[in-house]
Coordinates of C-alpha atoms and ligand atoms in Angstrom, one line a residue:
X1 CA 19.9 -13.7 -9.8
X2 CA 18.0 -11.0 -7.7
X3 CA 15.9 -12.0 -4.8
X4 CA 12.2 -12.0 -5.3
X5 CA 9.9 -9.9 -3.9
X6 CA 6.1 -10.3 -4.0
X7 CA 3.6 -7.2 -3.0
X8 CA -0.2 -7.0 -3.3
X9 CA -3.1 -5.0 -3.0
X10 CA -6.7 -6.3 -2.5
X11 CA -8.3 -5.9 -5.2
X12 CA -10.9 -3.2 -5.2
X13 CA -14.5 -3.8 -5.7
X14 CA -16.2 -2.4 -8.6
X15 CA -19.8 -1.1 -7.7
X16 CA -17.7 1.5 -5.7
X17 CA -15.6 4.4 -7.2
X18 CA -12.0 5.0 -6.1
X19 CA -11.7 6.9 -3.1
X20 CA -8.7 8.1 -0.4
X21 CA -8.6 4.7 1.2
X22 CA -7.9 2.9 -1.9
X23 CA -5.4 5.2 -3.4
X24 CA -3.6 4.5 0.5
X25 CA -3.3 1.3 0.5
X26 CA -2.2 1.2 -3.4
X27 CA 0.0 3.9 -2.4
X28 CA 2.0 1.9 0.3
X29 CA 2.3 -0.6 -2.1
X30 CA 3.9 1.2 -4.6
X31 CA 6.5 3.1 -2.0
X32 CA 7.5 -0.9 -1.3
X33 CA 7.9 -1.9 -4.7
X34 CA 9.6 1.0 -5.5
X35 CA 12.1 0.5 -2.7
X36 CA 12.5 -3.0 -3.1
X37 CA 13.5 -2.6 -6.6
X38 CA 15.8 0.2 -5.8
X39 CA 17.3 -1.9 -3.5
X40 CA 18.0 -4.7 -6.4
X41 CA 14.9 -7.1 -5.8
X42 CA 13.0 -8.7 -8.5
X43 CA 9.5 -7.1 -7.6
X44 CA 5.9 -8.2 -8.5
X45 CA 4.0 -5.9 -7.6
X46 CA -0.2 -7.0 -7.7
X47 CA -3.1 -5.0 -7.9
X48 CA -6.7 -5.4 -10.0
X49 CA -10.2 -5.4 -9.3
X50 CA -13.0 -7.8 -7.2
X51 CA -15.8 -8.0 -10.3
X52 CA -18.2 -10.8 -8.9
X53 CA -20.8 -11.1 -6.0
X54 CA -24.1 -10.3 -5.3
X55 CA -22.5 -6.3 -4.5
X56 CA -22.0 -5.8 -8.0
X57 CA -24.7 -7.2 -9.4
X58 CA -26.7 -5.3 -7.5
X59 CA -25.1 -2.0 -8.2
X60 CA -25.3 -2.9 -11.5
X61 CA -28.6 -3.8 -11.8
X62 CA -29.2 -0.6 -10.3
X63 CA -27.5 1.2 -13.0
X64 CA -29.1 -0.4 -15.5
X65 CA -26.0 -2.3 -17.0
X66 CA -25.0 -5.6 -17.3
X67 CA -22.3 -7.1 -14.3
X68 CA -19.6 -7.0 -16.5
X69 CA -20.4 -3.7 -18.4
X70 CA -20.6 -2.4 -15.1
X71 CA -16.7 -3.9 -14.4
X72 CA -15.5 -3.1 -17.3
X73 CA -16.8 1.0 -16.5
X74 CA -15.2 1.0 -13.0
X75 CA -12.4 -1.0 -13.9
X76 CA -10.9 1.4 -16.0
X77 CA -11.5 4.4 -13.6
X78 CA -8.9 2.3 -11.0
X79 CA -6.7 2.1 -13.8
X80 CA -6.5 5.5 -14.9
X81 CA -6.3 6.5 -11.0
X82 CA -3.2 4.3 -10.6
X83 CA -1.4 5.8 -13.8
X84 CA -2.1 9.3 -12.3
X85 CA -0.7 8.0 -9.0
X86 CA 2.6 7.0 -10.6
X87 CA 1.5 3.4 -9.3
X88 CA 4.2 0.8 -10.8
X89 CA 2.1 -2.4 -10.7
X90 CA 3.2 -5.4 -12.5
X91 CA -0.1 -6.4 -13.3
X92 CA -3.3 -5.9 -13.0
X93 CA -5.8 -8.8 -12.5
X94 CA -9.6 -9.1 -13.2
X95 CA -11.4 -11.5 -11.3
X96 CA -13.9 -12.0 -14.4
X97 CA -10.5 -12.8 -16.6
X98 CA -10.2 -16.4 -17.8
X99 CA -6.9 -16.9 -15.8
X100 CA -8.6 -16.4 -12.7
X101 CA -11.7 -18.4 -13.5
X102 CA -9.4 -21.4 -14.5
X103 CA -7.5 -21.0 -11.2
X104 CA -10.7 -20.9 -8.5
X105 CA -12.3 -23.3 -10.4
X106 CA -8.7 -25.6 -10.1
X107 CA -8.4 -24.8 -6.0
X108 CA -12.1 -25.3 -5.2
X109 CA -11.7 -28.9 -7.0
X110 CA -8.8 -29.7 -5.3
X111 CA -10.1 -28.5 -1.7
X112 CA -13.1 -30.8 -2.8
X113 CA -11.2 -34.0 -3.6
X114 CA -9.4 -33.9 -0.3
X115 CA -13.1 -34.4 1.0
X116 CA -12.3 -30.2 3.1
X117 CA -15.1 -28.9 0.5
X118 CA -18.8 -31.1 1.4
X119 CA -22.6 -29.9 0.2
X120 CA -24.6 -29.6 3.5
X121 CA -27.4 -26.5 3.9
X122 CA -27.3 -23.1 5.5
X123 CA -29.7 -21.0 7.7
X124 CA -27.9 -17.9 9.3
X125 CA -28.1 -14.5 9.1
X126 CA -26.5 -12.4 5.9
X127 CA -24.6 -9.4 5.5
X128 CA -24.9 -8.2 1.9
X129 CA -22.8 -5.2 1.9
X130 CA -20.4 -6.9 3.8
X131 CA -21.1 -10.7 1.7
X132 CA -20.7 -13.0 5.1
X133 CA -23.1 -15.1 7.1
X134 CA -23.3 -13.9 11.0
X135 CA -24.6 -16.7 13.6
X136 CA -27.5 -14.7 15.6
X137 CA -25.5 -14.4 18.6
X138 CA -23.0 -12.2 16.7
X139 CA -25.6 -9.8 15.5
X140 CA -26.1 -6.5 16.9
X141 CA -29.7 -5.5 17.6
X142 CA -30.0 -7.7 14.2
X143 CA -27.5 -5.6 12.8
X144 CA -24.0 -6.7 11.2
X145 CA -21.1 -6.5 13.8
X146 CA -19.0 -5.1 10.8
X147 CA -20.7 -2.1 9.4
X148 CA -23.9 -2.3 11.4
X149 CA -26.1 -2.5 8.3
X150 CA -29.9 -4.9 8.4
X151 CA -29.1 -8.4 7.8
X152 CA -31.5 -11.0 6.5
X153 CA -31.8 -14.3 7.7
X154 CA -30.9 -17.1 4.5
X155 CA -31.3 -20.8 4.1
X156 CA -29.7 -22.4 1.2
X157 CA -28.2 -25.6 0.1
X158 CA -24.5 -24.7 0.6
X159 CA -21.3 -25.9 0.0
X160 CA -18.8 -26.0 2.9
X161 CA -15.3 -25.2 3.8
X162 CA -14.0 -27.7 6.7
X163 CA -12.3 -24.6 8.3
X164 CA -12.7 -26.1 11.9
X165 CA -10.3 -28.8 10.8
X166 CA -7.4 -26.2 10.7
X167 CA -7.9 -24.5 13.6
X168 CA -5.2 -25.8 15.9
X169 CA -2.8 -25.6 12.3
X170 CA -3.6 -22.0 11.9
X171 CA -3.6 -21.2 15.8
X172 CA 0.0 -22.8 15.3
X173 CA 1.5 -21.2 12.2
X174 CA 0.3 -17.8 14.2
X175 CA 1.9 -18.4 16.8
X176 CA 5.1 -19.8 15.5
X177 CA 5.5 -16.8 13.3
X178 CA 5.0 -13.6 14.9
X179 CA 5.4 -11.4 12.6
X180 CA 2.6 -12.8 10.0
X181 CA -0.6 -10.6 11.2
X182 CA 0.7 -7.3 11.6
X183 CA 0.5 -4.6 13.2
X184 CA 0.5 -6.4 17.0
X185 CA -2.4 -5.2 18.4
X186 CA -4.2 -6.7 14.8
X187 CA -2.5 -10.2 15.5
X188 CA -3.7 -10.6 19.1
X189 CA -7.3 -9.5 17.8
X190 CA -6.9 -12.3 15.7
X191 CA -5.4 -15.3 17.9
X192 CA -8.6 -14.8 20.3
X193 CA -11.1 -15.0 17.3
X194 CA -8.9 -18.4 16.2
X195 CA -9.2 -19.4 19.8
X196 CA -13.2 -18.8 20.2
X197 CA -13.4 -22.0 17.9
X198 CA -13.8 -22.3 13.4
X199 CA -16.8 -23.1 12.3
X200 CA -17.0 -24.2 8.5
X201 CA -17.6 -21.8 6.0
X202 CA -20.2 -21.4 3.7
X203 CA -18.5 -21.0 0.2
X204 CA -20.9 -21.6 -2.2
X205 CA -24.4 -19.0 -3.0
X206 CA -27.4 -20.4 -5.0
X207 CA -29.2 -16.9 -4.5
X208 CA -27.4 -15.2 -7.3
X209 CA -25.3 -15.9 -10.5
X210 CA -22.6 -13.4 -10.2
X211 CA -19.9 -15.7 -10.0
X212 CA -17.7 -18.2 -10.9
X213 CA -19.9 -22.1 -11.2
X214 CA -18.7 -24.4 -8.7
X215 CA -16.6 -27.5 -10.6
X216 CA -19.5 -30.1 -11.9
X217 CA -22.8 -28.2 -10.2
X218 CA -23.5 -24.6 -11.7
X219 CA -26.7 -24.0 -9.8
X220 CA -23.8 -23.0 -7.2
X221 CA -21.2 -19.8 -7.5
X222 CA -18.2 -19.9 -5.5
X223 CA -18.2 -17.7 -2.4
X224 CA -16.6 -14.6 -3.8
X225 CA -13.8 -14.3 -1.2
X226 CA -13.2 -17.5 -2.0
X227 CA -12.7 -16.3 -5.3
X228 CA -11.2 -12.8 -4.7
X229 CA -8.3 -14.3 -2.6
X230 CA -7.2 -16.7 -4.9
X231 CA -6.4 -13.8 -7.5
X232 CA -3.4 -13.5 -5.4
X233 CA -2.1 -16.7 -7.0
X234 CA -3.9 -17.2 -10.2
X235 CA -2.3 -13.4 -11.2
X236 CA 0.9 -15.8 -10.6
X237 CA -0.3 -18.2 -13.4
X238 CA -1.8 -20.9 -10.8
X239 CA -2.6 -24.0 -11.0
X240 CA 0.7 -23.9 -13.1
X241 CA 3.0 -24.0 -10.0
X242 CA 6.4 -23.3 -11.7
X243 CA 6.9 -20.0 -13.7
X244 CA 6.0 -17.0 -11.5
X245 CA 3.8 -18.6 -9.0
X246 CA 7.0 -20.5 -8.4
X247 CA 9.3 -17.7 -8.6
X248 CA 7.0 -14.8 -6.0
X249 CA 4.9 -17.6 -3.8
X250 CA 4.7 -17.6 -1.0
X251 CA 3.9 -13.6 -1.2
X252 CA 6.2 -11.2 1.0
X253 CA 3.5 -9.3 2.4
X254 CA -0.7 -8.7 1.6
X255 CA -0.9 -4.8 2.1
X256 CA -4.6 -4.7 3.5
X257 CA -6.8 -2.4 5.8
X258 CA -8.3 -3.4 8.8
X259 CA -11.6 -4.3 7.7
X260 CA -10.6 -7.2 5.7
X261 CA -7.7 -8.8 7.7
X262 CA -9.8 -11.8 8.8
X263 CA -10.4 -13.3 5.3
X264 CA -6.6 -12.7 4.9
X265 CA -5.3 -14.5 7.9
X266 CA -7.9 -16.9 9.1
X267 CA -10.0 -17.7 5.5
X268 CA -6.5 -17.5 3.1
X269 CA -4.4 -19.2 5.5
X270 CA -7.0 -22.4 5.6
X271 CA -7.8 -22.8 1.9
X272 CA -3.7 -22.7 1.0
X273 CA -3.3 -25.5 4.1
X274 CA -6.6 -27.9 2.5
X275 CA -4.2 -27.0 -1.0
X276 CA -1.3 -28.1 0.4
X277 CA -0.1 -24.3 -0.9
X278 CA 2.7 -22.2 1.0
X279 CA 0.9 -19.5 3.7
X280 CA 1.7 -15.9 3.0
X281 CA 4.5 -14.8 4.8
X282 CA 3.0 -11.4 6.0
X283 CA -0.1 -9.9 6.0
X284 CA -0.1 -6.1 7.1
X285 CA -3.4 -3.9 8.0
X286 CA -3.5 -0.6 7.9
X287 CA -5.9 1.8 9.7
X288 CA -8.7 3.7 8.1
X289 CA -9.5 7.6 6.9
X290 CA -11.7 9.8 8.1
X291 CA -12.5 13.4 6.1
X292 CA -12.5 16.4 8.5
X293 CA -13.1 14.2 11.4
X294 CA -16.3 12.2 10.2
X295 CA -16.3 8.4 7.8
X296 CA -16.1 8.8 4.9
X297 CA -19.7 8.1 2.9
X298 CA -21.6 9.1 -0.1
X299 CA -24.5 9.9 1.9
X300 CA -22.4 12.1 3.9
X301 CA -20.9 13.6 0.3
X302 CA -17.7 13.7 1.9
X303 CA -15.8 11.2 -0.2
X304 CA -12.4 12.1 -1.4
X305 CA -11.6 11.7 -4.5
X306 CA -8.0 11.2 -5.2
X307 CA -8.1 12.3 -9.0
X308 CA -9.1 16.0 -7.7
X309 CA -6.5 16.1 -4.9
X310 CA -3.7 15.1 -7.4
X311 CA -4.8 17.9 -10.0
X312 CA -5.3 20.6 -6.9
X313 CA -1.8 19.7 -5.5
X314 CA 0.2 17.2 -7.4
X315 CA 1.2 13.4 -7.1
X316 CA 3.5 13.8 -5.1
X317 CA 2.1 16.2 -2.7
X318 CA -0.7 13.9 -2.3
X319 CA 1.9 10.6 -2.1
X320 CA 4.1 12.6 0.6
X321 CA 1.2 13.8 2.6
X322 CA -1.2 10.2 2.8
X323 CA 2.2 8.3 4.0
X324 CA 3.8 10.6 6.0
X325 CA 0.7 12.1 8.2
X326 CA -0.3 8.7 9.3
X327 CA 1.4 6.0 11.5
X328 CA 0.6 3.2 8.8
X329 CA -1.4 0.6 10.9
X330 CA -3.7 3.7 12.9
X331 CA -6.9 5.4 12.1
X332 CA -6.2 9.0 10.6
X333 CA -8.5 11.9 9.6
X334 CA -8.0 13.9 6.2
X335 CA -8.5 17.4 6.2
X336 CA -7.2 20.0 3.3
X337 CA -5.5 22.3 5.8
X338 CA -3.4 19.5 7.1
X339 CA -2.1 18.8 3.9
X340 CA -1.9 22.2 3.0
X341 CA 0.4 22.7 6.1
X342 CA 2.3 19.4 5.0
X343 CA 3.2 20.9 1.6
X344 CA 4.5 24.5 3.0
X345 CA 6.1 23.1 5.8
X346 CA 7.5 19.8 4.8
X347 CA 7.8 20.3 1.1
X348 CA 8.0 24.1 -0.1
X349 CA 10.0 25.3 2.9
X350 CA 12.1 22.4 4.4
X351 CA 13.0 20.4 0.9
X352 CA 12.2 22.3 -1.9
X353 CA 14.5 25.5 -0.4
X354 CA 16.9 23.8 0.8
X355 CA 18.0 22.4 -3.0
X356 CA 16.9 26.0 -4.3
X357 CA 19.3 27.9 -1.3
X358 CA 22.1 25.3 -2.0
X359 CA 22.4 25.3 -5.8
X360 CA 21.6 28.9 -6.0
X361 CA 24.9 29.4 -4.0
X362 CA 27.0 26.8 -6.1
X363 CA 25.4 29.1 -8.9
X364 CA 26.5 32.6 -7.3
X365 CA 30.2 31.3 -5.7
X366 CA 31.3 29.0 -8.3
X367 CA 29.6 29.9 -11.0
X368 CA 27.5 26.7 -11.1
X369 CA 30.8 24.0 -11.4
X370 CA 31.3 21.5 -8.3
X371 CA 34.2 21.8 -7.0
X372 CA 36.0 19.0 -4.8
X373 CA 35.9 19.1 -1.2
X374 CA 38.6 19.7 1.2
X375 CA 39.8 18.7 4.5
X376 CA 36.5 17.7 6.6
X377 CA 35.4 19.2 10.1
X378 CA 33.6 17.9 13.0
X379 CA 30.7 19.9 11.4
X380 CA 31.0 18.4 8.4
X381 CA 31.3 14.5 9.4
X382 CA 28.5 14.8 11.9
X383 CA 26.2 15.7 8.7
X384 CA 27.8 13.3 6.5
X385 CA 27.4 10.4 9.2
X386 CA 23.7 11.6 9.5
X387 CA 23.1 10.9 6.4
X388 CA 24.6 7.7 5.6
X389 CA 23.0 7.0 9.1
X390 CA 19.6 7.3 7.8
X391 CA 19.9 5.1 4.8
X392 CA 19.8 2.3 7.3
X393 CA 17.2 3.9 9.0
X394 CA 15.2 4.1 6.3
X395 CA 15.6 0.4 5.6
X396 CA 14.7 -0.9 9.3
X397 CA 11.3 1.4 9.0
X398 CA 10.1 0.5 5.3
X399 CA 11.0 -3.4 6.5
X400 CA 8.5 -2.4 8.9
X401 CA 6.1 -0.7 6.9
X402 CA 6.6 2.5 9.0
X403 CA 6.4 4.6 6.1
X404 CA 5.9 7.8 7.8
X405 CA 8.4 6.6 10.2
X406 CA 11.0 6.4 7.0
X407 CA 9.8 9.9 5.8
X408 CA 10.7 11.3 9.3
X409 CA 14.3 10.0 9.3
X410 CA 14.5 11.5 5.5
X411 CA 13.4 15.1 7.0
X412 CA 15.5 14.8 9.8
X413 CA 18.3 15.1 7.0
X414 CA 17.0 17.6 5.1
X415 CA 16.2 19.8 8.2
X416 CA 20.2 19.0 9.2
X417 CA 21.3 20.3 6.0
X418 CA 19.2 23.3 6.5
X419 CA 20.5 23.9 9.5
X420 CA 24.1 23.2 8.1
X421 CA 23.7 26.3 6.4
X422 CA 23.2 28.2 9.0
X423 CA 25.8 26.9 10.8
X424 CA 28.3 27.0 8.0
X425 CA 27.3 30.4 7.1
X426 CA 28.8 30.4 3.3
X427 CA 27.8 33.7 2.3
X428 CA 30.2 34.5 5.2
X429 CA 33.2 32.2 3.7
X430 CA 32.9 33.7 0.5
X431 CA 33.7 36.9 1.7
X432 CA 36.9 35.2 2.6
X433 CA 39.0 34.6 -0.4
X434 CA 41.2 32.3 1.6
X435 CA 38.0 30.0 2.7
X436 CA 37.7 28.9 -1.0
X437 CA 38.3 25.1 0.1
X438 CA 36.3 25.8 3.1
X439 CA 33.4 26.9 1.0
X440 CA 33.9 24.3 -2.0
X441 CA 33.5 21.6 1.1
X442 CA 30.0 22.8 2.6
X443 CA 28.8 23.5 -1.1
X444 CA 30.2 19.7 -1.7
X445 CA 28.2 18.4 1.5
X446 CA 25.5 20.0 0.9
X447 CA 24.6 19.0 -2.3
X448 CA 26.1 15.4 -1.8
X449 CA 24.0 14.8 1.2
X450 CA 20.8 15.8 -1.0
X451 CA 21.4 13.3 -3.6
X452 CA 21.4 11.1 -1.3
X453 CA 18.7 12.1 0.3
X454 CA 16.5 12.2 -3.3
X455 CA 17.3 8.6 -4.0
X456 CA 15.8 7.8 -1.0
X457 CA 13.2 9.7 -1.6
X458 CA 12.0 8.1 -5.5
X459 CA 10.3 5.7 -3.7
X460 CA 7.6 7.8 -2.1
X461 CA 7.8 11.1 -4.9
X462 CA 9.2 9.5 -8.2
X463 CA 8.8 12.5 -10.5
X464 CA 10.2 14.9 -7.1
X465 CA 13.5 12.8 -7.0
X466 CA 14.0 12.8 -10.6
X467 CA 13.5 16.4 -11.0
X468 CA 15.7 16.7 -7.8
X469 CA 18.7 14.1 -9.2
X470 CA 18.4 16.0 -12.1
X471 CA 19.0 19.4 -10.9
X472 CA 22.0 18.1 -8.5
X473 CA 23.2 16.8 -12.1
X474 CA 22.8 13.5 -11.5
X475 CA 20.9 11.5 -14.4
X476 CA 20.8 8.0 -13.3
X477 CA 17.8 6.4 -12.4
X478 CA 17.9 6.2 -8.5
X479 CA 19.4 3.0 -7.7
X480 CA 21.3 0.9 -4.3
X481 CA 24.9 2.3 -5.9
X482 CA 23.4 5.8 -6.0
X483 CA 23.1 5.5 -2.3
X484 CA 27.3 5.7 -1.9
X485 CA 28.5 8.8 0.0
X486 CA 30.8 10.7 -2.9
X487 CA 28.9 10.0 -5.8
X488 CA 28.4 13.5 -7.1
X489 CA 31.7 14.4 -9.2
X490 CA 33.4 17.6 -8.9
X491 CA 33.3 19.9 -12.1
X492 CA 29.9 18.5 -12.7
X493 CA 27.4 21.4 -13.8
X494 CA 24.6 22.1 -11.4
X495 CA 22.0 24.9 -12.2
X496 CA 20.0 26.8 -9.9
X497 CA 16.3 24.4 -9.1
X498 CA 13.5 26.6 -9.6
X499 CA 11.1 25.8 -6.7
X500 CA 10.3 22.4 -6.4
X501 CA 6.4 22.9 -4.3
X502 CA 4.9 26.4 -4.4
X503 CA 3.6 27.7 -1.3
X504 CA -0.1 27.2 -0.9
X505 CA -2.2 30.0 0.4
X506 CA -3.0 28.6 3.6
X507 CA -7.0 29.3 3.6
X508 CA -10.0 27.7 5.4
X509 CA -11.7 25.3 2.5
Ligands
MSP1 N1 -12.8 -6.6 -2.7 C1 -12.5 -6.6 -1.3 C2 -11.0 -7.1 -1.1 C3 -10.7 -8.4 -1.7 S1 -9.0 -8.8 -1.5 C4 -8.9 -10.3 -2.0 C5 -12.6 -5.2 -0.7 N2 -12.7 -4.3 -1.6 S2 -12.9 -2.7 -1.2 O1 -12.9 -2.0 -2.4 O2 -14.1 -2.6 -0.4 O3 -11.8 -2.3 -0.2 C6 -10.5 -2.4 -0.5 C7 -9.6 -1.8 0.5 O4 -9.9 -0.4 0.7 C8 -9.7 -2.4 1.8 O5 -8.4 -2.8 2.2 C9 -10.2 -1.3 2.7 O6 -9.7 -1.4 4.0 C10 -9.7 -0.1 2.0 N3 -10.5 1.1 2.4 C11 -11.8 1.3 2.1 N4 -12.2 2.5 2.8 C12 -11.1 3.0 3.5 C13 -10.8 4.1 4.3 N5 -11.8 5.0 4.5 N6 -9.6 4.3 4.7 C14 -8.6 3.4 4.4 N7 -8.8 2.3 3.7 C15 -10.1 2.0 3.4 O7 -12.7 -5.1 0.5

């Protein structure tokens, strides 16, 4: 049986369109499933949308639409962004679906018979945009701490969340597993906030109807990251607690970006302990964009919108360039000419000619056949250890979501075999009648070392690799065997690859 392997997204809200940031973290996701299932896991892989709250009902009211008409609107433009993104999610929940409904509704009930959910009453200070309470002395000039919008101080009956009473639990579980908030820096941020002290959480609004009803009182609605983080199980058929949920829980890793990682590892964390549920096993933030140096905003009319970048580029220039040009965990700033230089650079020159040089030759010396290769040289074990080298690389760095990290190790291959080339110099050997074997070696490394090199890579550029594979004649899907040094066969055809990423005119935008 193949091991499981359980990957989400958060799911996005829907008063806001799909933007760079969304597409990222989506992204990484994918590059994980995709790598994981290459590697011979059993992979689900979770994204959907976050349809409730007092956000969208605004938005929506602003629109002139109904919640759900406005849900069903955005939803789909999410989902038509993912199938342009190549994004190979195993499902897609809906916090307005029945399944989820049925499942909050279950875990609230149960938090509340174990006496962790009580009705008391709320006065503090609320953060709409953001949808969380802020004690005065965590306001800013009355502002939220978060996103430094007005707050507006709220009283209302309330139901509670005895987070307080896990403290010391939580504090613990950090502690005893080190590598469950991640990156570092992220965990330590969020050990102090444990250690300033829980208070219980608000998770019930009477101000709005948005929502799903609280069990047995439906003047309340339950607190909608109370019901957003629960998707992550009731997408696994929860409260059933064998089929999938019993197959993929606890999840491998929450793919999140800075903004949200306390409600992942403080808020999650405590409702699965009152539950009695397994805690995620990691939780992983990522760092935020910024367009040509400023945030991104509509005011600012700077948002970038990943449908236009994949028609101006292509999917996998756009995949390459938002995981490889940004440590995943920091802060990075978009800018066209950066990704422009990423495509000529990385992808037309360094990749794309290298498979064009190295199968026009096979075309021009041999006519196009693969021939076997002969005794090996220094020259030519270094590049063959080098490659089998990096598929372990590879590995290490995508266990630890270092993404661009993994993309590095890949180029450092391809730049090898470039400079292989050179060193080999086979329009020299094939001058040479005698250096036949010679030359049907370096043509045999060369190409070999590629093919592994495209396997590797169909988990960041899917259609790349194929088209790639293809053109080495290779038709398999990618898979774990494919990553075997001596896989290609000699007297297989191979046809000269027409360029793989046209050069962009490099040109201020
Ligand atoms: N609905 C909640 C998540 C609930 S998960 C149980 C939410 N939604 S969101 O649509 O506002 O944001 C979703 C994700 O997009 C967050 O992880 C957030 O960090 C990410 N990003 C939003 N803007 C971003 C950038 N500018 N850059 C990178 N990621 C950003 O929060």
């Amino acid at each position: 049986m193949k091991p499981a392997f359980y990957v989400t997204t958060p799911i996005y809200y829907v008063n806001d369109v799909p933007h760079i940031g969304h597409a990222y973290t989506t992204l990484a996701a994918d590059v994980l499933a995709r790598y994981k299932r290459l590697k011979g896991f059993d992979v689900f892989f979770l994204t959907g949308t976050d349809e409730h709250g007092q956000k969208v009902e605004k938005a929506a009211t602003a629109a002139g639409e109904t919640p759900l008409e406005l849900a069903d609107r955005v939803m789909k433009r999410f989902q038509s962004l993912w199938e342009k993104l190549e994004i190979s999610n195993t499902d897609f929940i809906r916090t307005t679906q029945e399944r989820h409904k049925k499942g909050v509704s279950v875990l609230f009930e149960r938090v509340m018979e174990k006496g962790d959910i009580y009705l008391g009453e709320y006065e503090d200070w609320y953060c709409t945009p953001c949808e969380t309470f802020w004690t005065e002395t965590q306001l800013i000039d009355y502002k939220c701490p978060d996103c430094n919008r007005p707050t507006e101080k709220l009283k209302e009956e309330s139901y509670f969340f005895r987070m307080s009473k896990y403290q010391d639990q939580l504090l613990a579980h950090i502690e005893a597993n080190p590598d469950f908030i991640q990156p570092k820096s992220r965990r330590n941020e969020i050990i102090s906030f444990v250690k300033e002290g829980l208070r219980d959480l608000s998770v019930s609004r009477t101000t709005f109807q948005w929502g799903i009803p609280v069990p047995g009182n439906d003047k309340h609605v339950v607190y909608v990251w109370f019901d957003a983080l629960t998707n992550y199980i009731t997408a696994l058929g929860y409260p059933e607690e064998g089929g999938d949920f019993g197959k993929y829980w606890p999840c491998d890793v929450h793919l999140i970006g800075k903004d949200i990682l306390r409600f992942h590892t403080v808020y999650w964390p405590t409702f699965l302990m009152a539950a009695g549920l397994p805690i995620p096993k990691k939780v992983f933030a990522h760092g935020w964009w910024t367009v040509e140096g400023q945030k991104m905003s509509k005011s600012l009319q700077n948002v970038v919108e990943p449908n236009m970048l994949v028609d101006k580029y292509g999917v996998d220039a756009v995949r390459y360039f938002l995981l490889r040009e940004v440590p995943f965990g920091l802060d990075g700033d978009f800018s066209h000419q950066a990704l422009i230089h990423r495509i000529n650079s990385d992808l037309a020159n360094d990749l794309g000619n290298l498979l064009n040089r190295s199968t026009a030759m096979l075309g021009k010396y041999f006519g196009g056949i693969l021939q076997a290769p002969g005794e090996e040289t220094e020259l030519d074990k270094a590049y063959r250890e080098k490659t089998v080298a990096m598929i372990d690389q590879v590995d290490n760095f995508i266990e630890e979501l270092a993404f661009s990290r993994a993309l590095q190790a890949i180029w450092e291959v391809i730049s090898a075999g470039n400079k292989y080339i050179d060193e080999t110099a086979p329009w020299a050997l094939a001058k040479d009648p005698e250096q036949r074997e010679r030359l049907s070696t370096v043509m045999y490394y060369m190409l070999e070392s590629q093919r592994v090199v495209y396997t590797l890579l169909s988990a960041f550029m899917p259609k790349t690799a194929q088209k790639g594979l293809c053109c080495l004649g290779w038709p398999e899907e990618a898979s774990a065997e494919g990553l075997a040094w001596g896989g290609l066969k000699p007297g297989t055809t191979i046809a000269k690859a027409e360029a793989l990423f046209p050069r962009i005119e490099e040109k201020a935008e």
